[in-house]
Structures are given as C-alpha cells and as structure tokens.
Amino acid sequence: MEMKKISDALSVSPQIVQDDIAAIKAAGFRAIICNRPDGEGADQPTFEEIEAAAERVGIEARYAPVQSGLVKDEDAKTFGIAMTELPGPVLAYCRTGTRSATLWSLNEAAHKRPVSEILAATKAAGYDMSGVARRIANGGRTPTDTGDASFDVVIVGGGAGGIATAASLHARKSDLSIAIIDPSDVHYYQPGWTLVGGGVFSPEQTAKTMGSLIPRGVKWIKAAVAAFEPQNNAVILDGCRVVKYGRLVVSPGLKLDWGAVEGLEETLGRNGVTSNYRYDLAPYTWQLVKEMKEGRALFTQPPMPIKCAGAPQKAMYLSGDAWFRSGVLKDVDIQFMNAGGVLFGVKDYVPALMEYVQKYDATLNFFHNLTAVDGAAKKATFTVGTPDTEPQQVTVDFDMMHVCPPQVAPDFIRVSPLADAVGWVDVDQATLRHKSFENIWSLGDVMNAPNAKTAAAARKQAPTVADNIVADINGGSPVSAYDGYGSCPLTVERGKIVLAEFGYGGVLKPSFPKFFVDGTKPTRAAWILKEKLLPPIYWSAMLKGKEWMAKPEPLNVAAE
C-alpha cells in the first residue's frame, strides 16, 4: 500500500486490504472512501470487509463506487459531499488511485481552485490529470459546447517572442491563419525598466497597448491558458474554451515568484524595498536613489535561471553612479548579495565590471540567497550556502533594498505535458522544437535551452522558429538553428555600457567591429545603442517581423 498525499485533507491509494488498516490508523487517517466497485477484481476485498476492519479501529468508511474510465459529474459531487461529511484527513482508494485523484480534481474545480494548482497537486502525487483538463477548466463539469476555434499556428504569449514570431511567420507565409493567446491589455518593453530605475526613461516609454502591436492579419485571443492537450493539438483556455492548432508556439515568459521570499510581497513599494523587475516599482527605485544620502543599500540576485541576469547589478551600478555624482557615495554602503558564486557568467566581461565595483566601493557577497524580508524593521535574511559549508542564516540591516525575485516557469507550463523535470518547456536547443511533440516550438524565457533569458535572445529565436515552422508546413526538416545568442547591455554608469554579447558556452558573439564597440569595455557607443536605438528597433523592427541583424543560422552551419 502506498498512500500519496494530494492535500492536507486527502491522500489517495491503490487498492487496500484489511491488513493495511492498522497502518492507515497509525498514519493519522480518520476516514476512508472506497471509489472501487465491489467485484471489479478477483482478489479484491469487498467494501463491507474493509468497513468492518476500519470500524474496529475507529475509522469511518464511505462507499462511493465509480466505474473505471467513467467518472461522471455526479460522482465528483458525491465525493465532495463525502469529503465534507467525513472527519479528516481522509484516505480515498480505487484500483490505482487515479479515480480518487480525478474525483478530488473535479470537486476542487467546482469550488474554484485554480486549474494549475489542481494539476500541480495531482502531478506531485504521481497522477496525470491531463485527460480531464477540459473538465477541470470547466469547473469540474463535462463540457457540452467547447466552441472550438482552429488555426494553422497558435502562439501562446503576446510578449517579445510571441509577437515577433507571429510577425516573422506572417512575413514568410502570409496565407497562414495565426492566433496569439494572451490575456494582457498592455505590452511592456521590459529592458527599459533598468533605465526607469536609473532616472533615464519614464515608465510610459516602456508600455504600449497589446492591440496596437498584434500584427495585422493575426487573431488576438484575449484569454488565459488553463492547460494543453498536445495529443489532441488543443489549447484549453480558462472557461474551457478550446483552440485547436496545426502548429503551436509556446512563449508566455516566466513567473516572478515574489511569494518565494517570506514577507517580500507585503513590503514591495514601501519601507525602502523596490525592484526594477516591475513596471510600477521601477520609478520607486529612482525615488529611493535620489532621496538616499547615507546608509546601507542592498542589491539582491536569486539563483539562476533569471531573465536578464545582469539586471540586478545594473541597478547597483546606476544607483552607485547617481550617488557618486551627487557626492554622497562615501556615506552609502553598497552590498551586492548574489546567490551565485560569480559576478557574471561570462568571464571576459568581469574585469570591466570589477572596475566599477571598486569605483562604487561595493561589497560582493556570493552564495547569499534572500529568503525573508522584514520591511518595517528594515532587515533582510539570507541563506548563505558556500559549496563546502553547511547553510546558515544571516540577517542584514538595510536602508534601501533592490530585489530581483526568484523566477520559475508559469504554473500552467510547469504542470503541463510540455515541461521538463523542473518545469521549463523541453526543446532542442538548436531548432527550438519540442523534444516530444513535433508540431510544437518554444522560445523566450519559458524554454529550457541553456542561453541567457533576454529580449535580444528572443529576437534571434523568433526567425529561427518561423523558418522551421514554415519548413515543417512545406513537408521538410528544420532548416535554421539558434546559436544561443544573448545580449546584456550592462549599464555601469550613466552614459557608458559594457555590451555583453555571447552564445552557448559563453562564446563571444559581438555584433559590431571592435573599433566601434568593444563589448569587453565600457563605451559611450553602447550607451547610445541602449538608450536611443534599441527601443525603436524593438517596437518598429523586432515586433514587425523585420529581422535586421537577426537572421537565423542555417542548421548545418550552426551544427558544425
């Protein structure tokens, strides 16, 4: 017997026998629900026998049989009533536990538990509920009218990668029916938030309406995705609408997991706690920097992967530069708290960065992972775990703190059949095609290729995906490869940037001749590129399918 916990109230199990009752009692269960009809298996004890054994040790038992493969809506309602009436915690069983897990899922859906939470709980217990995902998304009820729509290509996510891919596909094959699924009203140029936090951009410069950016001829479905049915070429939306596809592109970005740091959500935007990773908070960063005349400023970086891995230290450099220019730097204690063990992952850029670390007299604290914040008390707690020592807790006082939050794949991705073992979409790192589903591709922050998660990476990935989808539609094999390119313009002071450009394995991939921009050194030219040129390139080229300096590599060349 194996009891698998799904929630605090319920665990499920394969078929139990009378001799298991003592162990069930010892595990703290106060009730049992039998979801397996009597006589289904030759060696199966009857419910009456289980009930008698349970009563002898003071456990209540309820018979709620469900025919294998035919879990009805009424069955889920009966299960919910039993869960309400019986004392908990409850152990439910059937032949394998799947029917019991399904009944719990449908009942929880009826009580408005989010689809991603239901799928995550059952997946953690070892049960795959993808077969009833539509019913879960429909509030636990069997859909009667799913209102299916169908497109040649469906793109999940209207961020940089999704819109760029739609535009690139439309430019290659204008007769394709393409839909973008995204619930957001506003599209953000997130690379600009560093400059908002540095007092260079206004927040409004980094936002446009989603409707103004969707390429002409592309359908915008303003909805959230609940689940995927790749075996049926279907995406299930909240409310149980179903969108069918010939090819699917998955590019919803990632999730900023603010809740993973105890106390952080409650203090964001006040008590001196800010983050350039949010549109509404980046202006607060600049406010704090301008107001700070003395004290301690913390800048945190969580474990990888994160999007724009240079952003936490960009905030530090621009803040240090502002304090240097205003003459208060000598009275500000800058502390960089990095969960990793190096300043930057590509060593060629570290010497230039270290010059600015020294200029701003910043202290580098490696292997420091932020775990809790007490905003009112101005205290931050870090778990310090160097490779050769036991982790320990360290609490640091602060006057200002810029936080980079932990980052994970979105909930609906992590619980889907598309995810790898840690939750990211599982793709071939060259073609960006899914490793298990040949008509699915992914790009941007959500997929698991070992590249930097930056907008510049998505700019190179979109044409690769578009090329390979068109080749697939034409009956051919993949033709283009993504080489891992990513760019991180490290704003080390107002007016100068270290333009880090690299591919897989940290191989340098400069876009410009060294006499114009030497990426390993701070340059004014790179600043002009970041401030003046990249925003219009983003809005008017990348999102319009214009692939200037973003042409994909031929697959055979990139593989050599």
Coordinates of C-alpha atoms in Angstrom, one line a residue:
M1 CA 0.0 0.0 0.0
E2 CA 1.3 3.5 -1.0
M3 CA -0.5 6.5 0.4
K4 CA 0.0 9.6 -1.8
K5 CA -0.8 13.0 -0.3
I6 CA -2.7 15.3 -2.5
S7 CA -3.8 17.9 0.1
D8 CA -3.9 18.3 3.8
A9 CA -7.4 16.9 3.8
L10 CA -6.9 14.0 1.3
S11 CA -4.5 11.2 0.4
V12 CA -5.2 8.6 -2.2
S13 CA -4.0 5.0 -2.6
P14 CA -4.3 1.9 -4.8
Q15 CA -6.4 -0.9 -3.5
I16 CA -6.1 -1.5 0.2
V17 CA -6.7 -4.7 2.2
Q18 CA -7.8 -5.4 5.8
D19 CA -4.2 -5.8 7.0
D20 CA -3.5 -2.2 5.9
I21 CA -6.0 -0.7 8.3
A22 CA -3.6 -0.6 11.2
A23 CA -1.0 1.4 9.2
I24 CA -3.7 3.7 7.9
K25 CA -4.8 4.4 11.5
A26 CA -1.2 5.0 12.6
A27 CA -0.8 7.5 9.8
G28 CA -3.5 9.6 11.3
F29 CA -6.4 9.0 8.9
R30 CA -9.8 9.3 10.4
A31 CA -11.9 8.2 7.4
I32 CA -11.7 6.1 4.2
I33 CA -13.6 6.5 0.9
C34 CA -13.8 3.5 -1.4
N35 CA -14.1 4.5 -5.0
R36 CA -13.8 1.0 -6.4
P37 CA -16.9 -1.1 -7.1
D38 CA -17.1 -4.5 -5.5
G39 CA -16.2 -7.3 -7.8
E40 CA -14.1 -5.3 -10.1
G41 CA -11.1 -7.6 -9.4
A42 CA -10.9 -11.3 -8.4
D43 CA -8.6 -10.7 -5.5
Q44 CA -10.3 -7.5 -4.3
P45 CA -11.8 -7.4 -0.7
T46 CA -15.4 -6.2 -0.5
F47 CA -16.1 -2.8 0.9
E48 CA -18.0 -4.5 3.7
E49 CA -14.8 -6.3 4.7
I50 CA -12.8 -3.0 4.6
E51 CA -15.5 -1.2 6.5
A52 CA -15.6 -3.8 9.3
A53 CA -11.9 -3.6 9.7
A54 CA -11.9 0.2 9.8
E55 CA -14.7 0.3 12.4
R56 CA -12.7 -1.9 14.7
V57 CA -10.0 0.8 15.0
G58 CA -12.4 3.8 14.9
I59 CA -12.1 4.8 11.3
E60 CA -15.2 5.8 9.4
A61 CA -15.7 4.4 5.9
R62 CA -17.8 5.5 2.9
Y63 CA -18.7 3.6 -0.2
A64 CA -18.7 5.8 -3.4
P65 CA -18.0 3.4 -6.2
V66 CA -17.1 4.8 -9.7
Q67 CA -16.9 2.7 -12.9
S68 CA -13.3 2.6 -14.3
G69 CA -12.9 5.2 -17.0
L70 CA -16.3 6.7 -16.5
V71 CA -16.0 9.3 -13.8
K72 CA -19.3 11.2 -14.0
D73 CA -20.1 14.8 -12.8
E74 CA -22.5 13.3 -10.3
D75 CA -19.7 11.1 -8.9
A76 CA -17.5 14.1 -8.2
K77 CA -20.4 15.8 -6.4
T78 CA -20.9 12.7 -4.3
F79 CA -17.2 12.6 -3.5
G80 CA -17.3 16.2 -2.4
I81 CA -20.2 15.6 -0.1
A82 CA -18.3 12.7 1.5
M83 CA -15.3 14.9 2.0
T84 CA -17.5 17.5 3.7
E85 CA -19.3 15.0 6.0
L86 CA -16.4 12.7 7.0
P87 CA -13.8 13.6 9.6
G88 CA -10.4 14.3 8.1
P89 CA -7.8 13.6 7.0
V90 CA -9.3 11.1 4.5
L91 CA -7.7 8.3 2.5
A92 CA -9.5 7.5 -0.7
Y93 CA -8.7 4.4 -2.8
C94 CA -9.6 2.6 -6.0
R95 CA -7.6 0.2 -8.1
T96 CA -4.6 2.5 -8.7
G97 CA -5.7 5.8 -7.0
T98 CA -6.4 7.5 -10.3
R99 CA -10.2 7.6 -10.0
S100 CA -9.9 9.0 -6.5
A101 CA -7.5 11.7 -7.7
T102 CA -9.8 12.5 -10.6
L103 CA -12.8 12.9 -8.2
W104 CA -10.8 15.2 -6.0
S105 CA -9.7 17.3 -9.0
L106 CA -13.2 17.7 -10.4
N107 CA -14.6 18.5 -6.9
E108 CA -11.9 21.1 -6.3
A109 CA -12.5 22.7 -9.7
A110 CA -16.2 23.1 -8.8
H111 CA -15.1 25.0 -5.7
K112 CA -12.9 27.3 -7.9
R113 CA -9.5 26.1 -7.0
P114 CA -7.2 27.2 -9.9
V115 CA -6.5 24.7 -12.6
S116 CA -2.8 25.0 -12.3
E117 CA -3.0 24.2 -8.5
I118 CA -5.1 21.1 -9.1
L119 CA -2.8 19.8 -11.8
A120 CA 0.3 20.6 -9.7
A121 CA -1.1 18.7 -6.6
T122 CA -2.1 15.6 -8.6
K123 CA 1.2 15.6 -10.6
A124 CA 3.2 15.8 -7.4
A125 CA 1.3 12.7 -6.1
G126 CA 2.1 10.9 -9.4
Y127 CA -1.3 11.2 -11.1
D128 CA -1.7 12.8 -14.6
M129 CA -5.0 14.7 -14.9
S130 CA -4.4 16.0 -18.4
G131 CA -7.2 13.7 -19.7
V132 CA -9.7 15.6 -17.7
A133 CA -8.1 19.0 -18.0
R134 CA -11.1 20.4 -20.0
R135 CA -13.5 19.3 -17.3
I136 CA -11.3 20.8 -14.6
A137 CA -11.1 24.1 -16.6
N138 CA -14.9 23.9 -16.9
G139 CA -15.4 24.0 -13.1
G140 CA -15.5 20.2 -12.8
R141 CA -18.3 19.7 -15.3
T142 CA -18.3 17.8 -18.6
P143 CA -18.2 20.5 -21.4
T144 CA -21.2 20.4 -23.6
D145 CA -20.1 23.2 -26.0
T146 CA -16.4 23.9 -26.2
G147 CA -16.8 26.5 -29.0
D148 CA -13.6 25.2 -30.8
A149 CA -11.6 27.6 -33.0
S150 CA -8.9 26.3 -35.2
F151 CA -5.7 28.0 -36.7
D152 CA -2.7 26.9 -38.7
V153 CA -0.4 28.3 -35.9
V154 CA -1.3 29.2 -32.4
I155 CA 1.1 31.3 -30.3
V156 CA 0.7 31.3 -26.5
G157 CA 2.1 34.6 -25.2
G158 CA 2.0 38.1 -26.6
G159 CA 5.4 39.2 -25.3
A160 CA 8.5 39.9 -27.3
G161 CA 9.0 36.3 -28.5
G162 CA 5.3 35.7 -29.3
I163 CA 4.6 38.8 -31.3
A164 CA 8.0 38.7 -33.1
T165 CA 7.3 35.1 -34.2
A166 CA 3.8 36.0 -35.4
A167 CA 5.3 38.8 -37.5
S168 CA 8.1 36.7 -38.9
L169 CA 5.7 33.9 -39.8
H170 CA 3.3 36.3 -41.5
A171 CA 6.2 37.8 -43.5
R172 CA 7.2 34.4 -44.7
K173 CA 3.8 32.9 -45.4
S174 CA 1.0 35.5 -45.4
D175 CA -1.8 33.0 -46.0
L176 CA -1.3 31.3 -42.6
S177 CA -4.1 31.6 -40.1
I178 CA -2.3 32.7 -36.9
A179 CA -3.6 33.4 -33.4
I180 CA -1.9 34.9 -30.4
I181 CA -3.4 33.9 -27.0
D182 CA -2.6 36.5 -24.2
P183 CA -4.9 38.0 -21.5
S184 CA -2.9 41.2 -21.1
D185 CA -4.0 44.6 -22.2
V186 CA -0.5 46.1 -22.1
H187 CA 2.7 45.0 -23.7
Y188 CA 5.9 46.1 -21.9
Y189 CA 9.4 46.8 -23.2
Q190 CA 11.0 45.3 -20.1
P191 CA 14.6 46.1 -20.9
G192 CA 13.7 49.7 -20.4
W193 CA 12.9 49.3 -16.8
T194 CA 16.5 49.4 -15.8
L195 CA 16.7 52.9 -17.2
V196 CA 13.4 53.9 -15.5
G197 CA 15.0 52.8 -12.2
G198 CA 18.1 54.9 -13.2
G199 CA 16.0 58.1 -13.9
V200 CA 16.7 58.0 -17.7
F201 CA 13.3 56.7 -19.1
S202 CA 9.8 57.4 -17.9
P203 CA 7.6 54.4 -17.3
E204 CA 5.3 55.4 -20.1
Q205 CA 8.1 55.0 -22.6
T206 CA 8.2 51.2 -21.9
A207 CA 4.5 50.4 -22.5
K208 CA 2.1 50.2 -25.4
T209 CA -1.4 48.6 -25.8
M210 CA -1.4 45.0 -26.8
G211 CA -3.9 45.7 -29.5
S212 CA -1.7 48.2 -31.2
L213 CA 1.2 45.6 -31.6
I214 CA -0.6 42.5 -32.8
P215 CA 0.4 42.1 -36.4
R216 CA -2.3 42.8 -39.0
G217 CA -4.0 39.6 -40.0
V218 CA -3.2 37.8 -36.8
K219 CA -6.1 37.0 -34.4
W220 CA -5.7 38.1 -30.8
I221 CA -7.5 35.8 -28.4
K222 CA -7.6 37.7 -25.1
A223 CA -7.7 34.9 -22.6
A224 CA -5.5 32.9 -20.2
V225 CA -4.4 29.4 -21.0
A226 CA -5.5 26.7 -18.5
A227 CA -3.9 23.6 -19.9
F228 CA -2.6 21.8 -23.0
E229 CA -3.7 18.7 -24.8
P230 CA -0.8 18.1 -27.2
Q231 CA -2.2 14.7 -28.1
N232 CA -5.3 16.4 -29.5
N233 CA -3.5 19.5 -30.8
A234 CA -5.5 21.6 -28.4
V235 CA -5.0 24.5 -26.0
I236 CA -7.6 24.8 -23.3
L237 CA -8.5 28.3 -22.1
D238 CA -9.9 29.4 -18.8
G239 CA -13.6 28.8 -19.0
C240 CA -13.0 25.6 -21.0
R241 CA -12.9 27.1 -24.5
V242 CA -10.7 25.1 -26.8
V243 CA -8.4 26.3 -29.5
K244 CA -7.1 23.8 -32.0
Y245 CA -3.8 24.2 -33.9
G246 CA -1.7 22.7 -36.7
R247 CA 1.5 24.0 -35.1
L248 CA 1.9 25.5 -31.6
V249 CA 4.4 28.1 -30.4
V250 CA 4.8 28.5 -26.6
S251 CA 6.2 31.8 -25.4
P252 CA 4.4 33.1 -22.3
G253 CA 7.6 34.3 -20.5
L254 CA 8.3 33.3 -16.9
K255 CA 6.8 33.9 -13.5
L256 CA 8.3 36.3 -11.0
D257 CA 7.9 34.3 -7.7
W258 CA 7.7 37.2 -5.2
G259 CA 6.0 34.9 -2.8
A260 CA 9.0 32.6 -2.5
V261 CA 10.7 35.2 -0.2
E262 CA 8.9 35.5 3.1
G263 CA 7.5 39.0 3.7
L264 CA 8.6 40.4 0.4
E265 CA 5.2 40.9 -1.2
E266 CA 3.9 42.8 1.8
T267 CA 6.7 45.4 1.7
L268 CA 7.3 45.9 -2.0
G269 CA 7.0 49.6 -2.9
R270 CA 7.5 50.8 0.6
N271 CA 9.9 50.6 3.5
G272 CA 12.7 51.2 1.0
V273 CA 12.1 47.9 -0.8
T274 CA 11.9 48.1 -4.6
S275 CA 12.6 46.3 -7.8
N276 CA 13.2 47.2 -11.5
Y277 CA 11.6 43.9 -12.4
R278 CA 8.1 45.5 -12.1
Y279 CA 6.7 48.4 -14.1
D280 CA 5.1 50.1 -11.1
L281 CA 8.1 49.7 -8.9
A282 CA 11.0 50.9 -11.2
P283 CA 10.1 54.6 -10.5
Y284 CA 10.3 53.9 -6.8
T285 CA 13.8 52.7 -7.3
W286 CA 14.8 56.1 -8.7
Q287 CA 12.9 57.9 -5.9
L288 CA 14.8 56.0 -3.3
V289 CA 18.2 56.6 -5.0
K290 CA 17.5 60.4 -5.2
E291 CA 16.4 60.6 -1.6
M292 CA 19.2 58.5 -0.1
K293 CA 22.1 60.5 1.4
E294 CA 23.6 57.8 3.7
G295 CA 23.0 54.3 4.9
R296 CA 23.2 50.7 3.5
A297 CA 21.8 49.7 0.1
L298 CA 21.4 46.1 -0.7
F299 CA 21.0 44.7 -4.2
T300 CA 20.0 41.0 -4.4
Q301 CA 20.2 38.3 -7.1
P302 CA 18.5 34.9 -6.7
P303 CA 19.6 31.6 -8.1
M304 CA 19.6 31.1 -11.8
P305 CA 17.9 31.0 -14.2
I306 CA 16.5 34.5 -14.2
K307 CA 15.7 36.9 -17.1
C308 CA 18.4 39.4 -17.8
A309 CA 20.9 38.1 -15.4
G310 CA 22.8 41.4 -15.5
A311 CA 19.8 43.5 -14.3
P312 CA 20.4 43.1 -10.5
Q313 CA 23.9 44.6 -10.9
K314 CA 22.8 47.2 -13.5
A315 CA 20.6 48.6 -10.7
M316 CA 23.6 48.7 -8.4
Y317 CA 25.8 50.4 -10.9
L318 CA 23.3 53.1 -11.9
S319 CA 22.5 53.8 -8.3
G320 CA 26.2 54.0 -7.4
D321 CA 26.8 56.4 -10.3
A322 CA 23.9 58.7 -9.1
W323 CA 25.4 58.7 -5.5
F324 CA 28.8 59.3 -7.0
R325 CA 27.6 62.3 -9.0
S326 CA 25.7 63.8 -6.1
G327 CA 28.6 63.5 -3.7
V328 CA 27.1 61.1 -1.2
L329 CA 28.7 57.8 -2.3
K330 CA 31.2 57.9 0.6
D331 CA 28.3 57.7 3.0
V332 CA 26.5 54.9 1.3
D333 CA 27.4 51.2 2.0
I334 CA 26.6 49.2 -1.2
Q335 CA 26.2 45.5 -0.7
F336 CA 25.6 43.1 -3.7
M337 CA 24.0 39.9 -2.4
N338 CA 24.3 37.2 -5.0
A339 CA 23.0 33.7 -4.6
G340 CA 25.6 32.5 -7.2
G341 CA 29.3 32.3 -7.0
V342 CA 30.4 34.7 -9.7
L343 CA 29.8 38.3 -10.7
F344 CA 28.9 37.5 -14.3
G345 CA 28.7 34.2 -16.0
V346 CA 31.0 35.1 -19.0
K347 CA 34.4 35.8 -17.6
D348 CA 35.5 38.1 -20.4
Y349 CA 33.3 40.9 -19.1
V350 CA 34.2 40.6 -15.4
P351 CA 37.4 42.8 -15.4
A352 CA 35.5 45.8 -16.7
L353 CA 32.7 45.2 -14.2
M354 CA 35.1 44.9 -11.3
E355 CA 36.5 48.4 -12.1
Y356 CA 33.0 49.7 -11.3
V357 CA 32.6 47.5 -8.3
Q358 CA 35.7 49.2 -7.0
K359 CA 34.7 52.7 -8.1
Y360 CA 31.5 52.4 -6.1
D361 CA 33.2 50.6 -3.2
A362 CA 30.6 47.9 -3.5
T363 CA 31.0 44.7 -1.4
L364 CA 30.4 41.4 -3.2
N365 CA 28.7 38.8 -1.1
F366 CA 28.4 35.5 -3.0
F367 CA 26.2 32.5 -2.1
H368 CA 23.8 34.8 -0.3
N369 CA 20.2 33.9 -1.2
L370 CA 17.4 36.2 0.0
T371 CA 14.8 34.2 2.0
A372 CA 12.9 36.7 4.1
V373 CA 12.3 40.4 4.4
D374 CA 11.0 42.4 7.4
G375 CA 10.2 45.7 5.8
A376 CA 9.1 47.6 8.9
A377 CA 12.3 46.6 10.7
K378 CA 14.5 47.1 7.6
K379 CA 16.0 43.7 7.9
A380 CA 16.7 41.1 5.2
T381 CA 17.5 37.4 5.9
F382 CA 19.8 35.4 3.6
T383 CA 20.7 31.7 3.5
V384 CA 24.4 31.6 3.0
G385 CA 25.5 28.3 1.4
T386 CA 29.0 28.1 0.2
P387 CA 30.0 24.9 -1.5
D388 CA 32.0 23.5 1.4
T389 CA 30.0 24.6 4.4
E390 CA 26.6 24.0 6.0
P391 CA 24.0 26.6 5.0
Q392 CA 23.4 29.3 7.7
Q393 CA 21.1 32.2 8.1
V394 CA 22.4 35.8 8.1
T395 CA 20.3 38.9 8.8
V396 CA 21.4 42.2 7.4
D397 CA 20.0 45.7 8.1
F398 CA 19.3 48.0 5.2
D399 CA 18.0 51.4 4.4
M400 CA 17.2 50.6 0.7
M401 CA 17.0 47.3 -1.0
H402 CA 16.6 46.5 -4.7
V403 CA 15.3 42.9 -5.0
C404 CA 15.5 40.6 -8.0
P405 CA 12.8 37.9 -7.3
P406 CA 13.2 34.2 -7.8
Q407 CA 11.9 33.1 -11.2
V408 CA 10.2 30.0 -12.3
A409 CA 8.1 28.8 -15.3
P410 CA 4.4 29.8 -15.2
D411 CA 2.2 27.5 -13.3
F412 CA 0.2 26.3 -16.3
I413 CA 3.5 25.4 -18.0
R414 CA 5.1 23.6 -15.1
V415 CA 2.1 21.2 -14.7
S416 CA 1.8 20.6 -18.4
P417 CA 3.0 17.7 -20.6
L418 CA 5.3 20.2 -22.3
A419 CA 7.5 20.7 -19.3
D420 CA 10.8 19.1 -18.4
A421 CA 11.6 17.7 -14.9
V422 CA 12.0 21.2 -13.4
G423 CA 9.1 22.9 -15.3
W424 CA 10.6 24.6 -18.4
V425 CA 9.4 23.8 -21.9
D426 CA 11.6 21.0 -23.2
V427 CA 13.1 21.9 -26.6
D428 CA 16.1 21.1 -28.8
Q429 CA 18.5 23.9 -28.2
A430 CA 19.3 24.4 -31.9
T431 CA 15.9 24.1 -33.6
L432 CA 13.8 25.1 -30.6
R433 CA 11.4 22.3 -31.5
H434 CA 9.8 20.4 -28.6
K435 CA 11.6 17.1 -27.9
S436 CA 8.4 15.0 -27.6
F437 CA 5.9 16.9 -29.8
E438 CA 7.0 17.6 -33.3
N439 CA 4.4 20.3 -34.1
I440 CA 5.3 22.4 -31.0
W441 CA 8.1 25.0 -30.7
S442 CA 9.1 27.3 -27.8
L443 CA 11.1 30.4 -27.4
G444 CA 11.9 33.2 -24.9
D445 CA 12.2 32.9 -21.2
V446 CA 10.0 29.8 -20.8
M447 CA 12.1 27.2 -22.6
N448 CA 15.0 25.2 -21.3
A449 CA 17.8 25.9 -23.8
P450 CA 20.9 26.9 -21.8
N451 CA 21.0 30.5 -23.1
A452 CA 20.6 33.9 -21.3
K453 CA 17.0 34.9 -20.9
T454 CA 17.0 38.3 -22.7
A455 CA 14.9 40.2 -25.2
A456 CA 17.9 40.0 -27.6
A457 CA 17.8 36.2 -27.4
A458 CA 14.1 36.2 -28.3
R459 CA 14.9 38.5 -31.2
K460 CA 17.2 35.9 -32.7
Q461 CA 15.0 32.9 -31.7
A462 CA 11.8 34.2 -33.4
P463 CA 13.2 34.0 -37.0
T464 CA 14.6 30.5 -36.2
V465 CA 11.2 29.3 -35.1
A466 CA 9.4 30.9 -38.0
D467 CA 11.9 29.3 -40.5
N468 CA 11.5 25.9 -39.0
I469 CA 7.7 26.1 -38.8
V470 CA 7.4 27.1 -42.5
A471 CA 9.8 24.3 -43.4
D472 CA 7.6 21.8 -41.5
I473 CA 4.5 23.1 -43.2
N474 CA 6.2 22.5 -46.5
G475 CA 7.0 18.9 -45.6
G476 CA 10.7 19.5 -44.9
S477 CA 13.0 19.1 -41.9
P478 CA 14.3 22.0 -39.8
V479 CA 16.5 24.4 -41.7
S480 CA 17.6 27.0 -39.1
A481 CA 19.4 26.9 -35.8
Y482 CA 19.6 29.2 -32.8
D483 CA 23.2 29.6 -31.7
G484 CA 22.4 30.7 -28.1
Y485 CA 22.9 34.4 -28.8
G486 CA 22.0 36.7 -25.9
S487 CA 22.9 40.3 -25.2
C488 CA 23.1 42.0 -21.8
P489 CA 23.9 45.8 -22.0
L490 CA 25.4 46.3 -18.6
T491 CA 24.8 49.9 -17.7
V492 CA 27.8 50.6 -15.5
E493 CA 27.3 54.4 -15.3
R494 CA 25.0 57.0 -16.9
G495 CA 26.5 57.3 -20.4
K496 CA 28.5 54.1 -20.6
I497 CA 27.7 50.4 -21.1
V498 CA 29.6 47.1 -21.2
L499 CA 27.8 45.5 -24.1
A500 CA 28.0 41.7 -23.3
E501 CA 27.1 39.6 -26.3
F502 CA 27.6 35.8 -26.2
G503 CA 26.2 32.5 -27.2
Y504 CA 26.1 28.9 -25.9
G505 CA 29.0 28.1 -23.7
G506 CA 29.9 31.8 -23.2
V507 CA 31.3 32.1 -26.7
L508 CA 31.6 35.9 -27.5
K509 CA 29.3 36.9 -30.4
P510 CA 29.9 40.7 -31.0
S511 CA 27.5 42.4 -33.4
F512 CA 29.9 45.3 -34.2
P513 CA 33.5 45.7 -35.1
K514 CA 35.8 46.2 -32.1
F515 CA 36.8 49.7 -33.3
F516 CA 33.1 50.8 -32.9
V517 CA 32.0 48.9 -29.9
D518 CA 34.5 46.8 -27.8
G519 CA 32.0 44.8 -25.7
T520 CA 34.5 44.0 -23.0
K521 CA 35.0 47.7 -22.2
P522 CA 32.5 50.4 -21.1
T523 CA 31.7 52.6 -24.1
R524 CA 29.6 55.6 -24.9
A525 CA 28.6 54.0 -28.2
A526 CA 26.9 51.1 -26.4
W527 CA 25.0 53.6 -24.2
I528 CA 23.7 55.3 -27.3
L529 CA 22.6 51.9 -28.7
K530 CA 20.8 51.1 -25.5
E531 CA 19.1 54.5 -24.9
K532 CA 18.4 55.7 -28.5
L533 CA 18.5 52.8 -30.9
L534 CA 17.3 49.6 -29.2
P535 CA 13.8 50.9 -28.2
P536 CA 12.8 51.8 -31.8
I537 CA 14.4 48.6 -33.1
Y538 CA 12.2 46.7 -30.6
W539 CA 9.0 48.4 -31.4
S540 CA 9.4 49.0 -35.1
A541 CA 11.6 46.2 -36.3
M542 CA 11.5 43.1 -34.0
L543 CA 7.8 43.2 -33.4
K544 CA 7.1 44.0 -37.1
G545 CA 9.0 41.0 -38.4
K546 CA 12.0 43.0 -39.7
E547 CA 15.0 40.8 -38.9
W548 CA 17.9 43.3 -39.2
M549 CA 20.9 41.6 -37.7
A550 CA 18.7 38.8 -36.5
K551 CA 18.8 36.3 -39.4
P552 CA 18.9 32.7 -38.2
E553 CA 21.9 30.5 -38.8
P554 CA 21.5 27.6 -41.3
L555 CA 21.1 24.4 -39.3
N556 CA 24.0 22.6 -40.9
V557 CA 26.4 25.5 -40.4
A558 CA 25.4 26.1 -36.8
A559 CA 25.9 22.4 -36.0
E560 CA 29.5 22.3 -37.4

